[in-house]
Amino acid sequence: METIIDEPTWLRRGSWFGCPLIGVALGAGIYGVATWAVTVTWFPMQKPFQALLEIPKPWGLAGLLVLGLIAGWLFAAVWAEQRLIVTVAPGSVRLQRGKKKRRIEAQLTAVFKDDKELVLLGAEGKELVREKTDLSETVLEKGFTGHGFPWHDEPPAER
């Protein structure tokens, strides 16, 4: 039996819809700012906004919306690739970030979260793993202690 610790399903799936929608909204916002910026004399860098508004309608706005959509999808893809998935089983821990996979089968003396990093310590307090993660500390603790690994709320004292 193993425990898979990952971002919530709603967040993983939602990012593929939410990020592109935010990108589209930003594209529309840039078009709105451009429309406003060319009407005020004190606004800096008016030439790029004027150039954008010189594109025949509706192609300028449509182009920004498409660019925002693509940027949102790219952001979601990078987010998915950088996400850490932790699989805890009796006697082993697997870490996956994108295509990179790592398996730890050493005896762990401490597992804890140091700020935004998951840390696994082996024999004599030697650091085996330090991985950046946004996974919930509570969920990580439950997953590790459920398989008998020693969870610590803070880094153990140096020996």
mmCIF file of C-alpha atoms in Angstrom, residues 80-155:
data_model
loop_
_atom_site.group_PDB
_atom_site.id
_atom_site.type_symbol
_atom_site.label_atom_id
_atom_site.label_comp_id
_atom_site.label_asym_id
_atom_site.label_seq_id
_atom_site.Cartn_x
_atom_site.Cartn_y
_atom_site.Cartn_z
ATOM 1 C CA ALA A 80 2.528 21.015 -14.146
ATOM 2 C CA GLU A 81 6.147 20.206 -15.029
ATOM 3 C CA GLN A 82 7.515 21.787 -11.826
ATOM 4 C CA ARG A 83 4.988 20.136 -9.489
ATOM 5 C CA LEU A 84 6.417 17.672 -6.957
ATOM 6 C CA ILE A 85 4.592 14.369 -6.487
ATOM 7 C CA VAL A 86 5.607 12.343 -3.423
ATOM 8 C CA THR A 87 4.784 8.635 -3.160
ATOM 9 C CA VAL A 88 5.336 7.116 0.263
ATOM 10 C CA ALA A 89 5.368 3.350 0.800
ATOM 11 C CA PRO A 90 6.703 1.161 3.599
ATOM 12 C CA GLY A 91 10.503 1.488 3.405
ATOM 13 C CA SER A 92 10.662 3.770 0.376
ATOM 14 C CA VAL A 93 9.875 7.247 -0.899
ATOM 15 C CA ARG A 94 9.526 8.208 -4.572
ATOM 16 C CA LEU A 95 9.765 11.808 -5.731
ATOM 17 C CA GLN A 96 8.698 12.930 -9.178
ATOM 18 C CA ARG A 97 9.046 16.355 -10.746
ATOM 19 C CA GLY A 98 8.105 16.282 -14.419
ATOM 20 C CA LYS A 99 9.996 13.419 -16.046
ATOM 21 C CA LYS A 100 12.643 13.340 -13.327
ATOM 22 C CA LYS A 101 12.052 10.510 -10.830
ATOM 23 C CA ARG A 102 13.977 9.636 -7.698
ATOM 24 C CA ARG A 103 13.600 6.704 -5.290
ATOM 25 C CA ILE A 104 14.932 6.724 -1.713
ATOM 26 C CA GLU A 105 15.142 3.420 0.110
ATOM 27 C CA ALA A 106 17.572 4.423 2.861
ATOM 28 C CA GLN A 107 16.653 4.396 6.546
ATOM 29 C CA LEU A 108 15.253 7.867 7.262
ATOM 30 C CA THR A 109 15.986 9.464 10.632
ATOM 31 C CA ALA A 110 13.900 12.597 10.056
ATOM 32 C CA VAL A 111 11.412 14.025 7.577
ATOM 33 C CA PHE A 112 10.324 17.657 7.806
ATOM 34 C CA LYS A 113 9.406 20.723 5.846
ATOM 35 C CA ASP A 114 11.947 23.546 6.046
ATOM 36 C CA ASP A 115 10.083 26.633 4.842
ATOM 37 C CA LYS A 116 9.017 25.543 1.316
ATOM 38 C CA GLU A 117 11.338 22.540 1.043
ATOM 39 C CA LEU A 118 10.737 18.895 1.869
ATOM 40 C CA VAL A 119 13.807 17.481 3.605
ATOM 41 C CA LEU A 120 14.656 13.810 4.173
ATOM 42 C CA LEU A 121 17.528 12.963 6.518
ATOM 43 C CA GLY A 122 19.287 9.620 6.496
ATOM 44 C CA ALA A 123 21.768 7.968 8.826
ATOM 45 C CA GLU A 124 23.599 10.316 11.199
ATOM 46 C CA GLY A 125 21.461 13.250 10.064
ATOM 47 C CA LYS A 126 22.881 13.292 6.525
ATOM 48 C CA GLU A 127 20.613 15.216 4.143
ATOM 49 C CA LEU A 128 19.436 12.880 1.394
ATOM 50 C CA VAL A 129 16.807 15.070 -0.215
ATOM 51 C CA ARG A 130 15.851 18.742 -0.243
ATOM 52 C CA GLU A 131 13.073 19.494 -2.737
ATOM 53 C CA LYS A 132 11.084 22.703 -3.155
ATOM 54 C CA THR A 133 7.360 22.078 -2.803
ATOM 55 C CA ASP A 134 4.075 23.827 -2.139
ATOM 56 C CA LEU A 135 2.473 20.642 -0.812
ATOM 57 C CA SER A 136 0.663 21.015 2.484
ATOM 58 C CA GLU A 137 2.778 20.262 5.543
ATOM 59 C CA THR A 138 -0.207 18.576 7.194
ATOM 60 C CA VAL A 139 -0.779 16.268 4.218
ATOM 61 C CA LEU A 140 2.934 15.446 4.004
ATOM 62 C CA GLU A 141 3.074 14.691 7.737
ATOM 63 C CA LYS A 142 0.034 12.405 7.522
ATOM 64 C CA GLY A 143 1.491 10.562 4.521
ATOM 65 C CA PHE A 144 4.906 9.994 6.068
ATOM 66 C CA THR A 145 3.784 9.108 9.594
ATOM 67 C CA GLY A 146 1.177 6.757 8.118
ATOM 68 C CA HIS A 147 4.055 4.643 6.842
ATOM 69 C CA GLY A 148 6.153 4.882 9.999
ATOM 70 C CA PHE A 149 8.579 7.608 8.921
ATOM 71 C CA PRO A 150 9.745 10.025 11.655
ATOM 72 C CA TRP A 151 8.119 13.403 10.932
ATOM 73 C CA HIS A 152 9.484 16.506 12.680
ATOM 74 C CA ASP A 153 7.697 19.848 12.893
ATOM 75 C CA GLU A 154 11.051 21.637 12.608
ATOM 76 C CA PRO A 155 14.591 20.676 11.645
#
